[in-house]
CSV table of C-alpha atoms in Angstrom, one decimal:
chain,number,residue,atom,x,y,z
A,181,UNK,CA,-35.5,-8.7,-69.8
A,182,UNK,CA,-33.2,-11.3,-68.2
A,183,UNK,CA,-31.4,-8.5,-66.2
A,184,UNK,CA,-34.4,-6.5,-65.3
A,185,UNK,CA,-35.9,-9.9,-63.8
A,186,UNK,CA,-32.8,-10.6,-61.9
A,187,UNK,CA,-32.5,-7.1,-60.3
A,188,UNK,CA,-36.1,-7.5,-59.3
A,189,UNK,CA,-35.1,-10.9,-57.8
A,190,UNK,CA,-32.2,-9.3,-55.9
A,191,UNK,CA,-34.2,-6.2,-54.8
A,192,UNK,CA,-36.8,-8.5,-53.4
A,193,UNK,CA,-34.3,-10.6,-51.5
A,194,UNK,CA,-32.6,-7.7,-50.3
A,195,UNK,CA,-35.5,-5.8,-48.8
A,196,UNK,CA,-36.7,-9.0,-46.9
A,197,UNK,CA,-34.1,-8.3,-44.5
A,198,UNK,CA,-35.9,-5.0,-43.2
A,199,UNK,CA,-39.0,-6.8,-42.2
A,200,UNK,CA,-37.3,-7.5,-38.8
A,201,UNK,CA,-36.9,-4.1,-38.1
A,202,UNK,CA,-40.4,-3.9,-36.8
A,203,UNK,CA,-39.1,-6.2,-33.8
A,204,UNK,CA,-37.8,-3.1,-32.2
A,205,UNK,CA,-41.1,-1.8,-31.8
A,206,UNK,CA,-42.0,-4.9,-29.5
A,207,UNK,CA,-42.2,-3.8,-25.6
A,208,UNK,CA,-40.1,-6.0,-23.4
A,209,UNK,CA,-40.1,-5.9,-19.7
A,210,UNK,CA,-36.8,-7.5,-19.1
A,211,UNK,CA,-34.4,-5.9,-21.7
A,212,UNK,CA,-31.2,-8.2,-20.6
A,213,UNK,CA,-33.1,-11.2,-21.2
A,214,UNK,CA,-34.2,-10.0,-24.7
A,215,UNK,CA,-30.7,-8.9,-25.5
A,216,UNK,CA,-29.5,-12.5,-24.3
A,217,UNK,CA,-31.9,-14.3,-26.2
A,218,UNK,CA,-31.4,-12.5,-29.3
A,219,UNK,CA,-27.7,-12.6,-29.4
A,220,UNK,CA,-27.8,-16.3,-29.0
A,221,UNK,CA,-30.5,-16.6,-31.8
A,222,UNK,CA,-28.6,-14.5,-34.0
A,223,UNK,CA,-25.2,-16.3,-33.2
A,224,UNK,CA,-27.0,-19.7,-33.8
A,225,UNK,CA,-28.7,-18.4,-37.1
A,226,UNK,CA,-25.2,-17.3,-38.4
A,227,UNK,CA,-23.6,-20.3,-37.3
A,228,UNK,CA,-25.8,-22.9,-38.7
A,229,UNK,CA,-26.0,-21.2,-42.0
A,230,UNK,CA,-22.2,-21.0,-42.4
A,231,UNK,CA,-21.8,-24.7,-41.1
A,232,UNK,CA,-24.7,-26.1,-43.0
A,233,UNK,CA,-24.8,-24.3,-46.3
A,234,UNK,CA,-21.6,-22.0,-46.8
A,235,UNK,CA,-18.5,-23.9,-45.7
A,236,UNK,CA,-19.4,-27.5,-46.8
A,237,UNK,CA,-19.9,-26.3,-50.5
A,238,UNK,CA,-16.8,-24.0,-50.6
A,239,UNK,CA,-14.4,-26.3,-48.7
A,240,UNK,CA,-15.5,-29.2,-51.1
A,241,UNK,CA,-15.2,-27.0,-54.3
A,242,UNK,CA,-11.4,-25.6,-53.1
A,243,UNK,CA,-10.4,-29.3,-52.3
A,244,UNK,CA,-11.4,-30.5,-55.7
A,245,UNK,CA,-9.9,-27.6,-57.4
A,246,UNK,CA,-6.6,-27.4,-55.7
A,247,UNK,CA,-3.7,-29.8,-54.8
A,248,UNK,CA,-3.7,-30.6,-51.3
A,249,UNK,CA,-1.1,-28.1,-50.3
A,250,UNK,CA,-2.6,-25.2,-51.8
A,251,UNK,CA,-6.1,-26.0,-50.6
A,252,UNK,CA,-4.9,-26.2,-47.0
A,253,UNK,CA,-3.2,-22.9,-47.4
A,254,UNK,CA,-6.4,-21.4,-48.7
A,255,UNK,CA,-8.5,-23.2,-46.0
A,256,UNK,CA,-6.0,-22.2,-43.0
A,257,UNK,CA,-5.0,-18.7,-44.0
A,258,UNK,CA,-8.4,-17.1,-44.8
A,259,UNK,CA,-9.7,-17.9,-41.4
A,260,UNK,CA,-6.6,-16.7,-39.7
A,261,UNK,CA,-6.6,-13.4,-41.4
A,262,UNK,CA,-10.2,-12.8,-40.7
A,263,UNK,CA,-9.4,-13.5,-37.1
A,264,UNK,CA,-6.7,-10.8,-36.8
A,265,UNK,CA,-8.9,-8.3,-38.8
A,266,UNK,CA,-11.7,-8.8,-36.0
A,267,UNK,CA,-9.0,-8.3,-33.3
A,268,UNK,CA,-8.1,-4.9,-35.1
A,269,UNK,CA,-11.7,-3.7,-35.2
A,270,UNK,CA,-11.9,-4.5,-31.5
A,271,UNK,CA,-9.0,-2.1,-30.5
A,272,UNK,CA,-11.1,0.7,-31.4
A,273,UNK,CA,-12.4,2.3,-28.0
A,274,UNK,CA,-16.2,1.7,-28.0
A,275,UNK,CA,-17.6,2.7,-24.7
A,276,UNK,CA,-20.6,0.4,-25.1
A,277,UNK,CA,-19.5,-3.3,-25.6
A,278,UNK,CA,-22.7,-4.3,-27.2
A,279,UNK,CA,-22.4,-1.6,-29.7
A,280,UNK,CA,-19.0,-2.7,-30.7
A,281,UNK,CA,-20.4,-6.1,-31.3
A,282,UNK,CA,-23.2,-4.6,-33.4
A,283,UNK,CA,-20.9,-2.7,-35.5
A,284,UNK,CA,-18.6,-6.0,-36.2
A,285,UNK,CA,-21.7,-7.8,-36.9
A,286,UNK,CA,-23.0,-5.1,-39.3
A,287,UNK,CA,-19.7,-5.3,-41.4
A,288,UNK,CA,-20.2,-8.9,-41.6
A,289,UNK,CA,-23.6,-9.0,-42.6
A,290,UNK,CA,-22.8,-6.4,-45.2
A,291,UNK,CA,-20.2,-8.8,-46.8
A,292,UNK,CA,-22.7,-11.5,-46.5
A,293,UNK,CA,-25.6,-9.8,-48.1
A,294,UNK,CA,-23.3,-8.7,-51.0
A,295,UNK,CA,-22.3,-12.2,-51.6
A,296,UNK,CA,-25.9,-13.5,-51.7
A,297,UNK,CA,-26.9,-10.8,-53.9
A,298,UNK,CA,-24.2,-11.3,-56.4
A,299,UNK,CA,-25.3,-15.0,-56.2
A,300,UNK,CA,-28.8,-14.3,-57.0
A,301,UNK,CA,-28.0,-11.9,-59.8
A,302,UNK,CA,-25.8,-14.3,-61.6
A,303,UNK,CA,-28.1,-17.0,-61.2
A,304,UNK,CA,-31.0,-15.4,-62.1
A,305,UNK,CA,-28.9,-14.2,-65.5
A,306,UNK,CA,-28.4,-17.7,-66.4
A,307,UNK,CA,-31.5,-19.5,-65.3
A,308,UNK,CA,-34.6,-17.4,-64.1
A,309,UNK,CA,-36.2,-20.3,-62.5
A,310,UNK,CA,-33.2,-21.2,-60.6
A,311,UNK,CA,-32.7,-17.7,-59.6
A,312,UNK,CA,-36.3,-17.6,-58.3
A,313,UNK,CA,-35.4,-20.7,-56.2
A,314,UNK,CA,-32.4,-19.1,-54.8
A,315,UNK,CA,-34.1,-15.8,-54.1
A,316,UNK,CA,-36.5,-17.6,-52.1
A,317,UNK,CA,-34.2,-19.4,-50.1
A,318,UNK,CA,-32.3,-16.2,-49.3
A,319,UNK,CA,-35.5,-14.3,-48.5
A,320,UNK,CA,-36.3,-17.4,-45.9
A,321,UNK,CA,-32.9,-16.8,-44.0
A,322,UNK,CA,-32.8,-13.0,-44.6
A,323,UNK,CA,-35.8,-12.6,-42.5
A,324,UNK,CA,-34.4,-13.8,-38.9
A,325,UNK,CA,-31.0,-12.4,-40.1
A,326,UNK,CA,-32.8,-8.8,-39.9
A,327,UNK,CA,-33.1,-9.3,-36.3
A,328,UNK,CA,-29.4,-9.3,-35.8
A,329,UNK,CA,-28.8,-5.6,-36.9
A,330,UNK,CA,-31.9,-4.1,-35.8
A,331,UNK,CA,-31.5,-5.7,-32.2
A,332,UNK,CA,-28.2,-5.1,-31.7
A,333,UNK,CA,-28.2,-1.6,-32.7
A,334,UNK,CA,-31.4,-0.8,-30.9
A,335,UNK,CA,-30.5,-2.3,-27.7
A,336,UNK,CA,-27.1,-0.6,-27.7
A,337,UNK,CA,-28.1,2.8,-28.5
A,338,UNK,CA,-31.7,3.0,-27.5
A,339,UNK,CA,-32.6,4.6,-31.0
A,340,UNK,CA,-35.1,3.2,-33.4
A,341,UNK,CA,-34.1,5.8,-36.2
A,342,UNK,CA,-30.5,4.7,-35.9
A,343,UNK,CA,-31.6,0.7,-36.0
A,344,UNK,CA,-33.4,1.3,-39.1
A,345,UNK,CA,-30.7,3.2,-41.1
A,346,UNK,CA,-28.1,0.3,-40.2
A,347,UNK,CA,-30.7,-2.2,-41.0
A,348,UNK,CA,-31.5,-0.8,-44.3
A,349,UNK,CA,-27.9,-0.3,-45.5
A,350,UNK,CA,-27.4,-3.8,-44.6
A,351,UNK,CA,-30.4,-4.7,-46.5
A,352,UNK,CA,-29.5,-2.7,-49.5
A,353,UNK,CA,-26.1,-3.7,-49.5
A,354,UNK,CA,-27.4,-7.1,-51.3
A,355,UNK,CA,-28.5,-5.2,-54.3
A,356,UNK,CA,-26.0,-2.2,-54.6
A,357,UNK,CA,-23.1,-4.3,-53.3
A,358,UNK,CA,-23.7,-7.3,-55.9
A,359,UNK,CA,-24.4,-4.5,-58.7
A,360,UNK,CA,-20.9,-2.7,-57.9
A,361,UNK,CA,-19.1,-6.1,-57.8
A,362,UNK,CA,-20.6,-7.3,-60.9
A,363,UNK,CA,-20.3,-4.0,-62.9
A,364,UNK,CA,-16.3,-4.0,-61.8
A,365,UNK,CA,-15.2,-7.7,-61.8
A,366,UNK,CA,-17.8,-9.4,-63.9
A,367,UNK,CA,-15.4,-10.5,-66.6
A,368,UNK,CA,-13.1,-12.3,-63.9
A,369,UNK,CA,-16.1,-13.8,-61.9
A,370,UNK,CA,-16.1,-17.6,-62.1
A,371,UNK,CA,-17.2,-20.5,-60.1
A,372,UNK,CA,-13.8,-20.7,-58.4
A,373,UNK,CA,-13.8,-17.1,-57.3
A,374,UNK,CA,-17.4,-17.4,-56.1
A,375,UNK,CA,-16.3,-20.1,-54.0
A,376,UNK,CA,-13.6,-18.5,-52.4
A,377,UNK,CA,-16.1,-15.7,-51.3
A,378,UNK,CA,-18.3,-18.1,-50.0
A,379,UNK,CA,-15.5,-19.6,-47.9
A,380,UNK,CA,-14.7,-16.2,-46.7
A,381,UNK,CA,-18.0,-15.2,-45.9
A,382,UNK,CA,-18.7,-18.8,-44.0
A,383,UNK,CA,-15.4,-18.2,-42.1
A,384,UNK,CA,-16.3,-14.5,-41.0
A,385,UNK,CA,-19.9,-15.6,-39.8
A,386,UNK,CA,-18.4,-18.4,-37.8
A,387,UNK,CA,-15.9,-16.5,-36.1
A,388,UNK,CA,-18.3,-13.6,-35.6
A,389,UNK,CA,-20.7,-16.0,-34.0
A,390,UNK,CA,-18.3,-17.8,-31.7
A,391,UNK,CA,-15.9,-15.0,-30.6
A,392,UNK,CA,-18.5,-12.0,-30.4
A,393,UNK,CA,-22.0,-13.2,-30.2
A,394,UNK,CA,-22.2,-16.1,-28.1
A,395,UNK,CA,-19.5,-14.4,-26.0
A,396,UNK,CA,-21.7,-11.3,-25.5
A,397,UNK,CA,-25.0,-13.4,-24.7
A,398,UNK,CA,-23.2,-15.6,-22.2
A,399,UNK,CA,-22.0,-12.1,-20.7
A,400,UNK,CA,-25.7,-11.8,-19.3
A,401,UNK,CA,-25.4,-15.1,-17.2
A,402,UNK,CA,-28.8,-16.0,-18.0
A,403,UNK,CA,-28.2,-19.5,-19.5
A,404,UNK,CA,-31.7,-20.6,-19.7
A,405,UNK,CA,-32.5,-17.7,-22.2
A,406,UNK,CA,-29.2,-18.3,-24.2
A,407,UNK,CA,-30.2,-22.0,-24.7
A,408,UNK,CA,-33.7,-20.9,-25.8
A,409,UNK,CA,-32.3,-18.5,-28.4
A,410,UNK,CA,-30.3,-21.6,-29.7
A,411,UNK,CA,-33.3,-23.8,-29.9
A,412,UNK,CA,-35.5,-21.3,-31.6
A,413,UNK,CA,-32.9,-20.7,-34.4
A,414,UNK,CA,-32.9,-24.5,-34.8
A,415,UNK,CA,-36.6,-24.5,-35.0
A,416,UNK,CA,-36.7,-21.7,-37.4
A,417,UNK,CA,-34.1,-23.3,-39.9
A,418,UNK,CA,-35.5,-26.7,-39.6
A,419,UNK,CA,-38.8,-25.8,-40.5
């Protein structure tokens, strides 16, 4: 019974990402302004979640459970590796820069969603009430996160179908990614490994936000809409 409840909670949290696909049907007069505010908004959502939730928890755990030298090696090495991997991905010859940003962000969101799904699944198996609380929290920030994939892919390809497919894959990765990792590595999963995963995810989202999304948003040279995107993300996450 616990496993069925856990799967249902993980599925609900997963599917919530798809809600924001509906944004691609909104008619906009100025596409550049819409892209600028979307990128700024999405970057801020990812950055704030990382700085407020993911990184503080994982850094504290890593520091407590390692000596200072090992902890520093882990905390410094992981972001460097992520930065180098992103640079390697960026060497692919994409003719559309916005599409390149969308693909990199899509990969990031799959990793992020897989981790969220795994946390929801594991927590629900241990404590159903706590699992429900975590699922609700994930749903709350999955809804704005869905905008990230759908808008980036839609505005870079002008294809609602492709935007839906990318968003669907990112959405379902929360359930199926979690199930695959749990099935293959459940005997090795513990609090330490999970916190390493959380730190990797937080580092990845932070670097993507600053290096890719903010940079692309600023390239439209519309600083008012750039700031509106940041303020809108603050309003949503605070409320």
